Amino acid sequence: MKFFVDTAEIDAIAELNDLGMVDGVTTNPSLIKKSGRDIIEVTKEICALVDGPVSAEVTATDADTMIAEGRKLAEIAENIAVKVPLTWDGLKACKVLSGEGKMVNVTLCFSANQAILAAKAGATFISPFIGRLDDINLDGMDLIADIRNVYDNYAFETQILAASIRSANHVLESARIGADVMTAPPAVIKAMVNHPLTDKGLDAFLKDIAAAEIKIL
Ligand code: E4P
């Protein structure tokens, strides 16, 4: 499973990247706003830091302007994936931009039918939002499984990018289902290391190290 980090915070990306945990980055307008940075400037910095795809989202809602914005975003670096919303205009923009050889991430996906349309329009990534479905008492993981099943039936090449991940369990469940990629905030990726038995075991070892005065250096 590829790991994308869902943030526009350079320091957080750099820390995870140094550990080999970053196969790509996703941003969205809310994350750009949170960073307080100019979208072009911060996206350029992220692209220079990370080798894999960096998703940068268009701001327009009509296809022609989305295409123009997508072309401008793609000029930032070769690893830009233009992010477009899952609307009819977004699909038109996806078709044109992917036809030009640009990576396209179709975002705000909430149904398998939407995911089929994105694949037909040539999307590189489809981003089903798990947490936002859970927020309205639906099961976001059912959507990941549904899309995996449909895509496998027809060998669609579009990669399933499990998004809106809010917990370490979301990561594991997405991996069990076979999502190609997951994108999560840095805090969720870091939370994957936690286990109470690891803490308990380490406490016990530290006590014995102190009691026996074990020294290596
Ligand atoms: C990723 O591409 C999405 O923008 C992001 O995962 C959304 O997450 P949220 O629903 O927690 O805002």
PDB file of C-alpha atoms and ligand atoms in Angstrom:
ATOM      1  CA  MET A   1       0.000   0.000   0.000  1.00  0.00           C
ATOM      2  CA  LYS A   2       1.309   3.426  -0.919  1.00  0.00           C
ATOM      3  CA  PHE A   3       1.268   6.077   1.805  1.00  0.00           C
ATOM      4  CA  PHE A   4       0.339   9.632   0.895  1.00  0.00           C
ATOM      5  CA  VAL A   5       0.375  12.310   3.564  1.00  0.00           C
ATOM      6  CA  ASP A   6      -2.658  14.586   3.668  1.00  0.00           C
ATOM      7  CA  THR A   7      -1.209  17.981   4.586  1.00  0.00           C
ATOM      8  CA  ALA A   8       0.429  21.130   3.234  1.00  0.00           C
ATOM      9  CA  GLU A   9       2.727  21.479   6.274  1.00  0.00           C
ATOM     10  CA  ILE A  10       6.306  21.219   4.986  1.00  0.00           C
ATOM     11  CA  ASP A  11       7.908  20.214   8.297  1.00  0.00           C
ATOM     12  CA  ALA A  12       5.465  17.376   8.859  1.00  0.00           C
ATOM     13  CA  ILE A  13       5.997  16.070   5.320  1.00  0.00           C
ATOM     14  CA  ALA A  14       9.789  16.292   5.693  1.00  0.00           C
ATOM     15  CA  GLU A  15       9.781  14.359   8.989  1.00  0.00           C
ATOM     16  CA  LEU A  16       7.792  11.443   7.523  1.00  0.00           C
ATOM     17  CA  ASN A  17       9.675  11.600   4.225  1.00  0.00           C
ATOM     18  CA  ASP A  18      12.991  11.125   6.040  1.00  0.00           C
ATOM     19  CA  LEU A  19      11.587   7.834   7.392  1.00  0.00           C
ATOM     20  CA  GLY A  20      10.566   6.643   3.924  1.00  0.00           C
ATOM     21  CA  MET A  21       6.886   6.887   4.861  1.00  0.00           C
ATOM     22  CA  VAL A  22       5.858   9.265   2.074  1.00  0.00           C
ATOM     23  CA  ASP A  23       5.005   7.930  -1.375  1.00  0.00           C
ATOM     24  CA  GLY A  24       3.113  11.104  -2.227  1.00  0.00           C
ATOM     25  CA  VAL A  25       1.180  14.051  -0.812  1.00  0.00           C
ATOM     26  CA  THR A  26      -2.417  15.237  -1.071  1.00  0.00           C
ATOM     27  CA  THR A  27      -3.560  18.773  -0.465  1.00  0.00           C
ATOM     28  CA  ASN A  28      -6.944  20.440  -0.787  1.00  0.00           C
ATOM     29  CA  PRO A  29      -8.147  24.059  -0.453  1.00  0.00           C
ATOM     30  CA  SER A  30      -8.826  23.614   3.271  1.00  0.00           C
ATOM     31  CA  LEU A  31      -5.300  22.318   3.891  1.00  0.00           C
ATOM     32  CA  ILE A  32      -3.805  25.178   1.833  1.00  0.00           C
ATOM     33  CA  LYS A  33      -5.873  27.666   3.893  1.00  0.00           C
ATOM     34  CA  LYS A  34      -4.653  26.001   7.111  1.00  0.00           C
ATOM     35  CA  SER A  35      -1.025  26.338   5.988  1.00  0.00           C
ATOM     36  CA  GLY A  36      -1.472  30.077   5.429  1.00  0.00           C
ATOM     37  CA  ARG A  37       0.753  29.780   2.344  1.00  0.00           C
ATOM     38  CA  ASP A  38       0.329  30.679  -1.322  1.00  0.00           C
ATOM     39  CA  ILE A  39      -0.840  27.563  -3.196  1.00  0.00           C
ATOM     40  CA  ILE A  40       1.757  27.740  -5.977  1.00  0.00           C
ATOM     41  CA  GLU A  41       4.618  28.492  -3.598  1.00  0.00           C
ATOM     42  CA  VAL A  42       3.852  25.765  -1.068  1.00  0.00           C
ATOM     43  CA  THR A  43       3.032  23.178  -3.738  1.00  0.00           C
ATOM     44  CA  LYS A  44       6.378  23.879  -5.429  1.00  0.00           C
ATOM     45  CA  GLU A  45       8.189  23.261  -2.125  1.00  0.00           C
ATOM     46  CA  ILE A  46       6.318  20.016  -1.524  1.00  0.00           C
ATOM     47  CA  CYS A  47       7.094  18.781  -5.057  1.00  0.00           C
ATOM     48  CA  ALA A  48      10.795  19.483  -4.542  1.00  0.00           C
ATOM     49  CA  LEU A  49      10.763  17.504  -1.286  1.00  0.00           C
ATOM     50  CA  VAL A  50       8.802  14.435  -2.363  1.00  0.00           C
ATOM     51  CA  ASP A  51       9.414  12.188  -5.372  1.00  0.00           C
ATOM     52  CA  GLY A  52       5.881  10.789  -5.681  1.00  0.00           C
ATOM     53  CA  PRO A  53       2.622  12.384  -6.848  1.00  0.00           C
ATOM     54  CA  VAL A  54       1.580  15.640  -5.165  1.00  0.00           C
ATOM     55  CA  SER A  55      -2.116  16.425  -5.532  1.00  0.00           C
ATOM     56  CA  ALA A  56      -3.027  20.082  -5.973  1.00  0.00           C
ATOM     57  CA  GLU A  57      -6.697  20.967  -6.329  1.00  0.00           C
ATOM     58  CA  VAL A  58      -8.316  23.303  -8.855  1.00  0.00           C
ATOM     59  CA  THR A  59     -10.509  26.120  -7.567  1.00  0.00           C
ATOM     60  CA  ALA A  60     -12.922  26.533 -10.509  1.00  0.00           C
ATOM     61  CA  THR A  61     -16.174  24.628 -11.054  1.00  0.00           C
ATOM     62  CA  ASP A  62     -16.468  24.892 -14.853  1.00  0.00           C
ATOM     63  CA  ALA A  63     -14.503  22.501 -17.050  1.00  0.00           C
ATOM     64  CA  ASP A  64     -12.673  25.092 -19.153  1.00  0.00           C
ATOM     65  CA  THR A  65     -11.302  26.976 -16.155  1.00  0.00           C
ATOM     66  CA  MET A  66     -10.482  23.721 -14.365  1.00  0.00           C
ATOM     67  CA  ILE A  67      -8.468  22.651 -17.414  1.00  0.00           C
ATOM     68  CA  ALA A  68      -6.616  25.997 -17.514  1.00  0.00           C
ATOM     69  CA  GLU A  69      -5.909  25.793 -13.764  1.00  0.00           C
ATOM     70  CA  GLY A  70      -4.845  22.158 -14.121  1.00  0.00           C
ATOM     71  CA  ARG A  71      -2.370  23.074 -16.832  1.00  0.00           C
ATOM     72  CA  LYS A  72      -0.931  25.838 -14.658  1.00  0.00           C
ATOM     73  CA  LEU A  73      -0.653  23.540 -11.635  1.00  0.00           C
ATOM     74  CA  ALA A  74       1.013  20.857 -13.778  1.00  0.00           C
ATOM     75  CA  GLU A  75       3.697  23.367 -14.780  1.00  0.00           C
ATOM     76  CA  ILE A  76       4.864  23.517 -11.139  1.00  0.00           C
ATOM     77  CA  ALA A  77       6.578  20.128 -11.356  1.00  0.00           C
ATOM     78  CA  GLU A  78       6.429  16.782 -13.126  1.00  0.00           C
ATOM     79  CA  ASN A  79       4.994  15.030 -10.057  1.00  0.00           C
ATOM     80  CA  ILE A  80       1.833  17.134  -9.843  1.00  0.00           C
ATOM     81  CA  ALA A  81      -1.469  15.276  -9.849  1.00  0.00           C
ATOM     82  CA  VAL A  82      -4.239  17.715 -10.723  1.00  0.00           C
ATOM     83  CA  LYS A  83      -7.138  17.264  -8.313  1.00  0.00           C
ATOM     84  CA  VAL A  84     -10.623  17.859  -9.693  1.00  0.00           C
ATOM     85  CA  PRO A  85     -14.001  17.380  -7.989  1.00  0.00           C
ATOM     86  CA  LEU A  86     -16.307  14.535  -8.957  1.00  0.00           C
ATOM     87  CA  THR A  87     -18.766  16.642 -10.934  1.00  0.00           C
ATOM     88  CA  TRP A  88     -19.687  16.401 -14.609  1.00  0.00           C
ATOM     89  CA  ASP A  89     -17.369  19.335 -15.334  1.00  0.00           C
ATOM     90  CA  GLY A  90     -14.671  17.729 -13.218  1.00  0.00           C
ATOM     91  CA  LEU A  91     -14.935  14.569 -15.331  1.00  0.00           C
ATOM     92  CA  LYS A  92     -14.628  16.639 -18.517  1.00  0.00           C
ATOM     93  CA  ALA A  93     -11.489  18.276 -17.125  1.00  0.00           C
ATOM     94  CA  CYS A  94     -10.180  14.847 -16.071  1.00  0.00           C
ATOM     95  CA  LYS A  95     -10.617  13.492 -19.599  1.00  0.00           C
ATOM     96  CA  VAL A  96      -8.767  16.423 -21.191  1.00  0.00           C
ATOM     97  CA  LEU A  97      -5.941  16.647 -18.647  1.00  0.00           C
ATOM     98  CA  SER A  98      -5.340  12.893 -18.507  1.00  0.00           C
ATOM     99  CA  GLY A  99      -5.362  12.889 -22.336  1.00  0.00           C
ATOM    100  CA  GLU A 100      -2.463  15.355 -22.145  1.00  0.00           C
ATOM    101  CA  GLY A 101      -0.542  12.872 -20.015  1.00  0.00           C
ATOM    102  CA  LYS A 102      -1.103  14.643 -16.699  1.00  0.00           C
ATOM    103  CA  MET A 103      -1.899  12.704 -13.527  1.00  0.00           C
ATOM    104  CA  VAL A 104      -5.430  13.431 -12.334  1.00  0.00           C
ATOM    105  CA  ASN A 105      -6.890  12.739  -8.886  1.00  0.00           C
ATOM    106  CA  VAL A 106     -10.694  12.827  -8.910  1.00  0.00           C
ATOM    107  CA  THR A 107     -11.776  13.836  -5.430  1.00  0.00           C
ATOM    108  CA  LEU A 108     -14.952  13.996  -3.324  1.00  0.00           C
ATOM    109  CA  CYS A 109     -16.075  10.510  -4.369  1.00  0.00           C
ATOM    110  CA  PHE A 110     -18.962   9.103  -2.355  1.00  0.00           C
ATOM    111  CA  SER A 111     -20.328   6.304  -4.558  1.00  0.00           C
ATOM    112  CA  ALA A 112     -19.053   3.414  -6.671  1.00  0.00           C
ATOM    113  CA  ASN A 113     -20.952   4.798  -9.654  1.00  0.00           C
ATOM    114  CA  GLN A 114     -18.972   8.031  -9.379  1.00  0.00           C
ATOM    115  CA  ALA A 115     -15.782   5.941  -9.221  1.00  0.00           C
ATOM    116  CA  ILE A 116     -16.743   4.111 -12.436  1.00  0.00           C
ATOM    117  CA  LEU A 117     -17.212   7.448 -14.224  1.00  0.00           C
ATOM    118  CA  ALA A 118     -13.832   8.711 -12.993  1.00  0.00           C
ATOM    119  CA  ALA A 119     -12.109   5.559 -14.270  1.00  0.00           C
ATOM    120  CA  LYS A 120     -13.830   5.909 -17.649  1.00  0.00           C
ATOM    121  CA  ALA A 121     -12.642   9.543 -17.808  1.00  0.00           C
ATOM    122  CA  GLY A 122      -9.032   8.411 -17.346  1.00  0.00           C
ATOM    123  CA  ALA A 123      -8.420   9.278 -13.677  1.00  0.00           C
ATOM    124  CA  THR A 124      -5.058   8.238 -12.280  1.00  0.00           C
ATOM    125  CA  PHE A 125      -6.514   8.229  -8.747  1.00  0.00           C
ATOM    126  CA  ILE A 126     -10.027   8.093  -7.366  1.00  0.00           C
ATOM    127  CA  SER A 127     -10.426   9.509  -3.851  1.00  0.00           C
ATOM    128  CA  PRO A 128     -13.337   7.973  -1.919  1.00  0.00           C
ATOM    129  CA  PHE A 129     -13.844   9.833   1.377  1.00  0.00           C
ATOM    130  CA  ILE A 130     -14.178   7.357   4.246  1.00  0.00           C
ATOM    131  CA  GLY A 131     -14.446   9.663   7.265  1.00  0.00           C
ATOM    132  CA  ARG A 132     -17.049  11.960   5.741  1.00  0.00           C
ATOM    133  CA  LEU A 133     -19.319   8.956   5.067  1.00  0.00           C
ATOM    134  CA  ASP A 134     -18.775   7.734   8.640  1.00  0.00           C
ATOM    135  CA  ASP A 135     -19.699  11.269   9.785  1.00  0.00           C
ATOM    136  CA  ILE A 136     -23.211  10.802   8.382  1.00  0.00           C
ATOM    137  CA  ASN A 137     -23.601   7.290   9.838  1.00  0.00           C
ATOM    138  CA  LEU A 138     -22.737   5.424   6.638  1.00  0.00           C
ATOM    139  CA  ASP A 139     -19.820   2.994   6.395  1.00  0.00           C
ATOM    140  CA  GLY A 140     -16.993   4.554   4.413  1.00  0.00           C
ATOM    141  CA  MET A 141     -15.197   1.216   4.288  1.00  0.00           C
ATOM    142  CA  ASP A 142     -18.102  -0.351   2.365  1.00  0.00           C
ATOM    143  CA  LEU A 143     -17.421   2.180  -0.385  1.00  0.00           C
ATOM    144  CA  ILE A 144     -13.732   1.215  -0.612  1.00  0.00           C
ATOM    145  CA  ALA A 145     -14.716  -2.468  -0.857  1.00  0.00           C
ATOM    146  CA  ASP A 146     -17.382  -1.725  -3.457  1.00  0.00           C
ATOM    147  CA  ILE A 147     -14.997   0.246  -5.677  1.00  0.00           C
ATOM    148  CA  ARG A 148     -12.264  -2.417  -5.306  1.00  0.00           C
ATOM    149  CA  ASN A 149     -14.733  -5.065  -6.424  1.00  0.00           C
ATOM    150  CA  VAL A 150     -16.028  -3.090  -9.415  1.00  0.00           C
ATOM    151  CA  TYR A 151     -12.575  -1.965 -10.581  1.00  0.00           C
ATOM    152  CA  ASP A 152     -11.238  -5.532 -10.331  1.00  0.00           C
ATOM    153  CA  ASN A 153     -14.170  -6.855 -12.384  1.00  0.00           C
ATOM    154  CA  TYR A 154     -12.994  -4.774 -15.329  1.00  0.00           C
ATOM    155  CA  ALA A 155      -9.274  -4.345 -14.603  1.00  0.00           C
ATOM    156  CA  PHE A 156      -9.663  -0.550 -14.417  1.00  0.00           C
ATOM    157  CA  GLU A 157      -6.222   0.964 -13.927  1.00  0.00           C
ATOM    158  CA  THR A 158      -7.381   3.919 -11.815  1.00  0.00           C
ATOM    159  CA  GLN A 159      -5.811   3.633  -8.373  1.00  0.00           C
ATOM    160  CA  ILE A 160      -8.063   3.670  -5.318  1.00  0.00           C
ATOM    161  CA  LEU A 161      -6.775   6.375  -2.996  1.00  0.00           C
ATOM    162  CA  ALA A 162      -8.550   5.912   0.345  1.00  0.00           C
ATOM    163  CA  ALA A 163      -9.073   9.463   1.634  1.00  0.00           C
ATOM    164  CA  SER A 164     -10.637  11.256   4.583  1.00  0.00           C
ATOM    165  CA  ILE A 165      -8.857   8.787   6.845  1.00  0.00           C
ATOM    166  CA  ARG A 166      -9.336   9.699  10.483  1.00  0.00           C
ATOM    167  CA  SER A 167      -7.830   6.765  12.398  1.00  0.00           C
ATOM    168  CA  ALA A 168      -5.201   4.039  12.303  1.00  0.00           C
ATOM    169  CA  ASN A 169      -8.061   1.522  11.955  1.00  0.00           C
ATOM    170  CA  HIS A 170      -9.144   3.227   8.742  1.00  0.00           C
ATOM    171  CA  VAL A 171      -5.624   2.649   7.376  1.00  0.00           C
ATOM    172  CA  LEU A 172      -5.634  -1.045   8.304  1.00  0.00           C
ATOM    173  CA  GLU A 173      -9.132  -1.677   6.974  1.00  0.00           C
ATOM    174  CA  SER A 174      -8.260   0.054   3.690  1.00  0.00           C
ATOM    175  CA  ALA A 175      -5.146  -2.119   3.395  1.00  0.00           C
ATOM    176  CA  ARG A 176      -7.184  -5.281   4.116  1.00  0.00           C
ATOM    177  CA  ILE A 177      -9.598  -4.389   1.341  1.00  0.00           C
ATOM    178  CA  GLY A 178      -6.751  -3.627  -1.054  1.00  0.00           C
ATOM    179  CA  ALA A 179      -6.888   0.137  -1.574  1.00  0.00           C
ATOM    180  CA  ASP A 180      -3.862   0.984  -3.713  1.00  0.00           C
ATOM    181  CA  VAL A 181      -3.032   4.124  -1.741  1.00  0.00           C
ATOM    182  CA  MET A 182      -4.165   5.760   1.451  1.00  0.00           C
ATOM    183  CA  THR A 183      -3.799   9.398   2.389  1.00  0.00           C
ATOM    184  CA  ALA A 184      -3.861  10.405   6.040  1.00  0.00           C
ATOM    185  CA  PRO A 185      -2.869  13.352   8.217  1.00  0.00           C
ATOM    186  CA  PRO A 186       0.603  13.034   9.799  1.00  0.00           C
ATOM    187  CA  ALA A 187      -0.933  12.446  13.249  1.00  0.00           C
ATOM    188  CA  VAL A 188      -2.844   9.388  12.017  1.00  0.00           C
ATOM    189  CA  ILE A 189       0.274   7.898  10.398  1.00  0.00           C
ATOM    190  CA  LYS A 190       2.205   8.457  13.619  1.00  0.00           C
ATOM    191  CA  ALA A 191      -0.620   6.937  15.706  1.00  0.00           C
ATOM    192  CA  MET A 192      -0.127   3.648  13.850  1.00  0.00           C
ATOM    193  CA  VAL A 193       2.955   2.993  16.005  1.00  0.00           C
ATOM    194  CA  ASN A 194       0.996   2.991  19.263  1.00  0.00           C
ATOM    195  CA  HIS A 195       0.261  -0.200  21.190  1.00  0.00           C
ATOM    196  CA  PRO A 196      -0.230  -0.415  24.968  1.00  0.00           C
ATOM    197  CA  LEU A 197       1.666  -3.715  25.140  1.00  0.00           C
ATOM    198  CA  THR A 198       4.671  -2.082  23.472  1.00  0.00           C
ATOM    199  CA  ASP A 199       4.623   0.648  26.155  1.00  0.00           C
ATOM    200  CA  LYS A 200       4.132  -1.906  28.945  1.00  0.00           C
ATOM    201  CA  GLY A 201       6.874  -4.172  27.625  1.00  0.00           C
ATOM    202  CA  LEU A 202       9.309  -1.295  27.257  1.00  0.00           C
ATOM    203  CA  ASP A 203       8.562  -0.117  30.834  1.00  0.00           C
ATOM    204  CA  ALA A 204       9.416  -3.569  32.150  1.00  0.00           C
ATOM    205  CA  PHE A 205      12.638  -3.735  30.139  1.00  0.00           C
ATOM    206  CA  LEU A 206      13.666  -0.271  31.342  1.00  0.00           C
ATOM    207  CA  LYS A 207      13.150  -1.311  34.967  1.00  0.00           C
ATOM    208  CA  ASP A 208      15.345  -4.389  34.441  1.00  0.00           C
ATOM    209  CA  ILE A 209      17.977  -2.311  32.629  1.00  0.00           C
ATOM    210  CA  ALA A 210      18.122   0.011  35.643  1.00  0.00           C
ATOM    211  CA  ALA A 211      18.083  -2.828  38.207  1.00  0.00           C
ATOM    212  CA  ALA A 212      20.843  -4.798  36.480  1.00  0.00           C
ATOM    213  CA  GLU A 213      22.728  -1.647  35.416  1.00  0.00           C
ATOM    214  CA  ILE A 214      22.926  -2.973  31.842  1.00  0.00           C
ATOM    215  CA  LYS A 215      25.117  -0.710  29.694  1.00  0.00           C
ATOM    216  CA  ILE A 216      26.065  -0.989  26.049  1.00  0.00           C
ATOM    217  CA  LEU A 217      27.833   2.336  25.448  1.00  0.00           C
TER     218      LEU A 217
HETATM  219  C1  E4P B   1      -7.698  13.999   0.520  1.00  0.00           C
HETATM  220  O1  E4P B   1      -7.443  14.056  -0.650  1.00  0.00           O
HETATM  221  C2  E4P B   1      -8.822  14.714   1.136  1.00  0.00           C
HETATM  222  O2  E4P B   1      -8.775  16.054   0.770  1.00  0.00           O
HETATM  223  C3  E4P B   1      -8.829  14.570   2.620  1.00  0.00           C
HETATM  224  O3  E4P B   1      -8.443  13.235   2.940  1.00  0.00           O
HETATM  225  C4  E4P B   1     -10.122  14.962   3.266  1.00  0.00           C
HETATM  226  O4  E4P B   1     -10.118  14.585   4.620  1.00  0.00           O
HETATM  227  P1  E4P B   1     -11.192  15.167   5.660  1.00  0.00           P
HETATM  228  O5  E4P B   1     -12.535  14.605   5.298  1.00  0.00           O
HETATM  229  O6  E4P B   1     -10.728  14.670   6.990  1.00  0.00           O
HETATM  230  O7  E4P B   1     -11.163  16.655   5.524  1.00  0.00           O
END
